Short mmCIF file of C-alpha atoms in Angstrom, two decimals:
data_model
loop_
_atom_site.label_atom_id
_atom_site.label_comp_id
_atom_site.label_asym_id
_atom_site.label_seq_id
_atom_site.Cartn_x
_atom_site.Cartn_y
_atom_site.Cartn_z
CA MET A 1 -33.56 59.70 -185.33
CA ASP A 2 -30.31 60.02 -183.23
CA LEU A 3 -31.65 63.61 -181.71
CA GLU A 4 -27.96 63.75 -179.60
CA LYS A 5 -25.97 63.14 -182.71
CA LEU A 6 -28.16 65.74 -184.46
CA TRP A 7 -27.22 67.90 -182.18
CA ARG A 8 -23.78 67.79 -182.24
CA ARG A 9 -23.37 68.08 -186.50
CA TYR A 10 -24.98 71.55 -185.89
CA LYS A 11 -23.41 72.64 -182.60
CA GLU A 12 -19.78 71.22 -183.99
CA ASN A 13 -20.65 71.78 -187.57
CA GLN A 14 -22.68 74.40 -187.55
CA ASP A 15 -24.49 71.65 -190.50
CA HIS A 16 -26.86 73.02 -192.03
CA ALA A 17 -29.37 70.23 -192.93
CA ALA A 18 -29.26 69.17 -189.29
CA TRP A 19 -30.34 72.35 -188.22
CA GLU A 20 -33.23 72.13 -190.75
CA GLN A 21 -33.93 68.76 -189.22
CA LEU A 22 -34.10 70.06 -185.88
CA VAL A 23 -36.34 72.62 -186.60
CA GLU A 24 -38.59 69.81 -188.44
CA VAL A 25 -38.07 67.64 -185.42
CA TYR A 26 -39.62 70.76 -182.86
CA ALA A 27 -42.25 72.17 -184.78
CA SER A 28 -44.84 70.19 -183.08
CA LEU A 29 -43.75 71.96 -180.05
CA VAL A 30 -44.58 75.57 -181.32
CA LYS A 31 -48.13 74.21 -182.16
CA HIS A 32 -48.59 72.79 -178.91
CA VAL A 33 -47.87 76.08 -177.33
CA ALA A 34 -49.91 78.22 -179.57
CA GLY A 35 -53.16 75.84 -179.29
CA ARG A 36 -52.55 75.94 -175.65
CA MET A 37 -51.80 80.08 -175.61
CA ARG A 38 -54.68 80.34 -178.36
CA LEU A 39 -57.49 78.97 -175.50
CA THR A 40 -56.97 82.01 -173.44
CA LEU A 41 -56.87 84.24 -176.48
CA PRO A 42 -59.96 86.29 -177.58
CA ALA A 43 -61.15 84.92 -181.08
CA HIS A 44 -59.93 87.11 -183.43
CA VAL A 45 -56.50 86.19 -182.78
CA GLU A 46 -55.54 83.83 -185.33
CA TYR A 47 -53.29 80.28 -184.44
CA ASP A 48 -51.54 80.67 -187.38
CA ASP A 49 -50.28 83.76 -186.67
CA LEU A 50 -49.28 82.32 -182.86
CA VAL A 51 -47.74 79.59 -184.49
CA GLY A 52 -46.00 82.05 -187.23
CA SER A 53 -44.27 84.23 -184.25
CA GLY A 54 -43.63 81.15 -181.88
CA ILE A 55 -41.37 79.48 -184.79
CA PHE A 56 -38.51 82.62 -183.75
CA GLY A 57 -38.66 81.53 -180.03
CA LEU A 58 -37.74 77.96 -181.35
CA LEU A 59 -35.25 79.30 -184.06
CA THR A 60 -33.71 81.37 -180.98
CA ALA A 61 -33.95 77.91 -178.80
CA ILE A 62 -31.94 75.97 -181.25
CA ASP A 63 -29.80 78.52 -181.52
CA ARG A 64 -28.86 79.22 -177.91
CA PHE A 65 -29.83 75.57 -176.88
CA GLU A 66 -26.57 73.92 -174.70
CA PRO A 67 -26.84 70.19 -174.71
CA GLN A 68 -23.74 69.45 -172.40
CA ARG A 69 -26.13 71.71 -169.46
CA GLY A 70 -27.85 68.68 -169.43
CA ILE A 71 -31.51 70.66 -169.78
CA LYS A 72 -33.94 69.25 -171.82
CA PHE A 73 -34.13 71.06 -175.00
CA GLU A 74 -38.48 70.56 -174.98
CA THR A 75 -38.13 73.06 -171.67
CA PHE A 76 -36.05 74.95 -172.75
CA ALA A 77 -37.83 75.63 -175.79
CA VAL A 78 -41.36 76.38 -174.57
CA ASN A 79 -40.45 79.95 -172.77
CA ARG A 80 -38.91 81.31 -175.79
CA ILE A 81 -42.04 79.83 -177.74
CA ARG A 82 -44.05 81.84 -175.34
CA GLY A 83 -42.04 84.64 -174.96
CA ALA A 84 -42.03 84.89 -178.87
CA ILE A 85 -45.46 84.74 -179.16
CA LEU A 86 -46.37 87.45 -176.46
CA ASP A 87 -44.06 89.91 -177.68
CA SER A 88 -45.45 89.30 -181.25
CA LEU A 89 -49.42 90.30 -179.20
CA ARG A 90 -47.83 93.17 -177.19
CA ALA A 91 -46.44 94.40 -180.42
CA ALA A 92 -49.46 94.37 -182.95
CA ASP A 93 -51.79 95.63 -179.56
CA TRP A 94 -54.83 93.07 -180.21
CA ALA A 95 -57.42 94.98 -177.49
CA PRO A 96 -59.40 97.21 -179.68
CA ARG A 97 -59.38 100.76 -178.76
CA SER A 98 -63.22 100.71 -177.44
CA LEU A 99 -61.84 98.31 -174.75
CA ARG A 100 -59.40 100.22 -173.86
CA GLN A 101 -61.37 103.38 -173.10
CA ARG A 102 -63.73 101.30 -170.76
CA GLU A 103 -60.74 99.62 -169.53
CA ARG A 104 -59.59 102.97 -168.60
CA GLU A 105 -62.80 104.34 -167.33
CA VAL A 106 -63.48 101.08 -164.80
CA ALA A 107 -60.03 101.85 -163.52
CA ARG A 108 -61.15 105.22 -162.30
CA ALA A 109 -64.18 104.40 -160.88
CA TYR A 110 -62.27 102.07 -158.82
CA GLY A 111 -60.38 105.87 -157.73
CA ILE A 112 -62.90 107.83 -157.39
CA VAL A 113 -65.06 105.29 -155.65
CA GLU A 114 -61.83 104.39 -153.20
CA ARG A 115 -60.50 107.95 -152.48
CA ARG A 116 -64.46 109.12 -151.54
CA LEU A 117 -64.86 105.99 -149.08
CA GLY A 118 -60.67 105.77 -148.55
CA ARG A 119 -61.07 102.00 -148.85
CA PRO A 120 -60.83 99.24 -151.26
CA ALA A 121 -64.37 99.34 -153.20
CA THR A 122 -66.21 96.11 -153.77
CA ALA A 123 -68.08 95.37 -157.51
CA SER A 124 -71.19 96.40 -156.12
CA GLU A 125 -69.71 99.58 -155.53
CA VAL A 126 -67.82 100.31 -159.27
CA ALA A 127 -70.58 99.24 -160.99
CA THR A 128 -72.52 101.32 -158.99
CA GLN A 129 -70.15 104.38 -159.45
CA LEU A 130 -70.03 103.66 -163.35
CA GLY A 131 -73.80 102.97 -163.92
CA ILE A 132 -73.62 99.49 -164.89
CA ASP A 133 -75.09 96.13 -163.80
CA ILE A 134 -72.11 93.75 -161.61
CA LYS A 135 -72.71 91.30 -164.58
CA GLU A 136 -71.32 93.54 -166.86
CA LEU A 137 -68.37 94.74 -164.92
CA TYR A 138 -67.47 90.70 -164.31
CA GLU A 139 -67.49 90.53 -168.16
CA LEU A 140 -65.80 93.85 -168.55
CA GLU A 141 -63.18 92.78 -166.18
CA ARG A 142 -62.44 89.14 -167.80
CA GLN A 143 -62.15 91.20 -171.53
CA ILE A 144 -59.48 93.51 -169.66
CA ASN A 145 -58.21 89.90 -167.45
CA GLN A 146 -57.49 88.39 -171.31
CA VAL A 147 -55.26 91.96 -172.36
CA ALA A 148 -53.38 91.72 -168.52
CA PHE A 149 -52.25 88.48 -169.40
CA LEU A 150 -49.66 89.46 -171.56
CA SER A 151 -48.05 91.12 -169.12
CA LEU A 152 -48.79 88.18 -166.30
CA ASP A 153 -47.87 84.83 -168.25
CA ALA A 154 -44.80 86.36 -169.26
CA PRO A 155 -41.21 86.81 -167.43
CA LEU A 156 -40.24 90.70 -166.63
CA SER A 157 -37.84 92.05 -168.82
CA SER A 158 -35.13 94.01 -167.39
CA THR A 159 -34.36 97.82 -168.23
CA GLU A 160 -31.12 98.99 -169.38
CA ASP A 161 -30.16 100.65 -166.15
CA GLY A 162 -31.25 96.56 -165.23
CA ASP A 163 -34.69 97.96 -163.04
CA GLN A 164 -37.42 95.65 -162.79
CA GLY A 165 -39.63 97.90 -162.00
CA SER A 166 -42.23 97.67 -164.83
CA LEU A 167 -45.20 98.07 -162.27
CA GLY A 168 -44.89 101.80 -162.96
CA ALA A 169 -44.73 101.63 -166.64
CA ARG A 170 -47.50 99.45 -167.50
CA ILE A 171 -49.85 101.43 -165.16
CA ILE A 172 -48.47 105.14 -165.73
CA ASP A 173 -48.80 105.58 -169.73
CA ASP A 174 -44.95 106.86 -170.78
CA ASN A 175 -46.85 107.94 -174.40
CA ASP A 176 -49.69 109.94 -172.49
CA GLU A 177 -48.14 113.82 -173.24
CA GLY A 178 -51.02 115.67 -171.11
CA ASN A 179 -50.94 113.23 -168.44
CA PRO A 180 -49.36 115.79 -165.31
CA LEU A 181 -47.72 112.11 -163.43
CA GLN A 182 -45.41 112.33 -166.30
CA ALA A 183 -43.45 115.33 -164.52
CA LEU A 184 -43.27 114.09 -161.26
CA GLU A 185 -39.54 112.93 -160.78
CA GLU A 186 -38.90 109.47 -160.79
CA GLU A 187 -39.02 109.65 -156.83
CA GLU A 188 -42.46 110.81 -156.67
CA LYS A 189 -43.74 108.16 -158.97
CA LYS A 190 -42.61 105.29 -157.22
CA HIS A 191 -43.82 106.89 -153.79
CA LEU A 192 -47.17 107.98 -155.20
CA LEU A 193 -46.70 104.16 -156.67
CA ALA A 194 -45.83 102.47 -152.68
CA GLN A 195 -48.94 104.57 -151.08
CA ALA A 196 -50.68 102.82 -154.16
CA VAL A 197 -49.98 99.30 -153.42
CA GLN A 198 -50.14 99.89 -150.04
CA ALA A 199 -54.10 100.79 -150.38
CA LEU A 200 -53.89 97.47 -152.19
CA PRO A 201 -56.89 94.04 -150.26
CA GLU A 202 -54.57 92.27 -148.84
CA LYS A 203 -54.38 89.11 -151.50
CA GLU A 204 -54.30 91.82 -154.40
CA GLN A 205 -51.46 93.56 -152.62
CA LEU A 206 -49.78 90.42 -152.08
CA VAL A 207 -49.65 89.02 -155.84
CA VAL A 208 -48.37 92.48 -156.97
CA SER A 209 -45.71 92.09 -154.07
CA LEU A 210 -45.05 88.70 -155.12
CA TYR A 211 -44.74 89.32 -159.23
CA TYR A 212 -43.16 92.95 -159.56
CA TYR A 213 -40.84 92.53 -156.65
CA GLU A 214 -40.44 89.28 -155.34
CA ASP A 215 -39.99 87.82 -159.13
CA LEU A 216 -42.01 84.92 -158.59
CA ASN A 217 -44.00 83.84 -161.72
CA ILE A 218 -48.10 83.36 -162.01
CA LYS A 219 -47.83 79.22 -161.43
CA GLU A 220 -45.62 79.92 -158.22
CA ILE A 221 -48.20 82.27 -156.74
CA ALA A 222 -50.70 80.27 -157.70
CA GLN A 223 -48.81 77.57 -155.41
CA VAL A 224 -47.95 80.28 -152.43
CA LEU A 225 -51.93 81.53 -152.00
CA ASP A 226 -52.89 77.70 -152.61
CA VAL A 227 -55.86 79.20 -155.42
CA SER A 228 -55.55 78.76 -159.47
CA GLU A 229 -53.57 80.80 -161.92
CA SER A 230 -56.76 82.18 -163.35
CA ARG A 231 -57.63 83.27 -159.98
CA ILE A 232 -54.35 84.68 -159.67
CA SER A 233 -55.20 86.31 -162.87
CA GLN A 234 -57.75 88.01 -161.93
CA LEU A 235 -55.98 89.33 -158.97
CA HIS A 236 -53.26 90.44 -160.95
CA THR A 237 -56.12 92.36 -162.97
CA ARG A 238 -57.79 93.77 -160.19
CA ALA A 239 -54.63 95.20 -158.20
CA LEU A 240 -53.96 97.30 -161.97
CA LEU A 241 -57.64 98.47 -162.14
CA ARG A 242 -57.47 99.90 -158.87
CA LEU A 243 -53.48 101.06 -158.94
CA ARG A 244 -54.20 102.96 -162.29
CA GLY A 245 -57.12 104.46 -160.89
CA PHE A 246 -55.44 105.85 -157.92
CA LEU A 247 -53.12 107.30 -159.97
CA LEU A 248 -55.85 108.91 -162.30
CA CYS A 249 -57.62 110.57 -159.54
CA HIS A 250 -54.32 111.40 -158.52
CA SER A 251 -53.29 113.29 -161.77
CA ALA A 252 -56.79 114.72 -162.52
CA GLU A 253 -55.92 116.76 -158.62
CA LEU A 254 -52.46 116.84 -160.14
CA ASP A 255 -54.42 118.62 -163.37
CA ILE A 256 -56.91 121.18 -161.02
CA ALA A 257 -53.78 122.24 -159.73
CA GLU A 258 -51.70 123.34 -162.49
CA ARG A 259 -54.52 124.90 -164.08
CA GLN A 260 -54.95 127.17 -161.12
CA GLN A 261 -52.14 127.65 -160.35
CA PRO A 262 -51.65 130.33 -162.89
CA SER A 263 -53.80 132.95 -161.29
CA THR A 264 -52.52 131.97 -157.93
CA LYS A 265 -49.64 133.92 -159.43
CA ARG A 266 -51.86 136.85 -160.78
CA ALA A 267 -53.19 137.05 -157.24
CA VAL A 268 -49.69 137.27 -155.43
CA GLY A 269 -48.22 140.10 -157.94
CA GLN A 270 -51.20 141.92 -157.98
CA GLY A 271 -51.16 142.29 -154.12
CA GLU A 272 -47.96 142.99 -153.91
#
């Protein structure tokens, strides 16, 4: 099959038959990407669902591909296929609610221990705070890491104002209306987050900086640090737990301050 001629027929004449043939030719690429991604996901995520989502990425790639640029279609399409699969996983929020709750508990434990000790907490100290065995903590972090994979394995998407600073969005839950952090001005949130990042252990701080602020992907960061991609993913997960723990503790302090404020005002009023 002359792929070059097929691409020309589709791009120049919008030949639907050529389009169908291109989809058929490259469908195996979707199966390949879905198969590799399936290895990193929980057992209940269906391979066929990944393929179905990946097809949308393939169709987008075929529509946007420009053969004259000299880039291999396979290289161009893989990122679109992976992106479509990741988008569908995020939309489905396949992480069980119980795991979300445990993630919050682990993050809070990091925050409590680190606030008390004034330094990064060890896994042993966090396990003690949670009242669990360290092996159980490692297993929890492994499961949480599978959720964090969705964030780390895809390019950051820009917001409408061009801001790539989605780190804060991934740490502070904008849907949590009861969270006092939501009352803070954007600049205050950024300042607080910068404090939290500065308190991270060196390697975790570097991963966060390279990914969220320097726009490096997981593979590039692994090359910089000369470690495996899975190790980068682990460091990223633990960094997010520490950051969220830091903010949860700060949120709790804000909540206490807000509850004390009315009584303070009453006391001032009575004094007058």
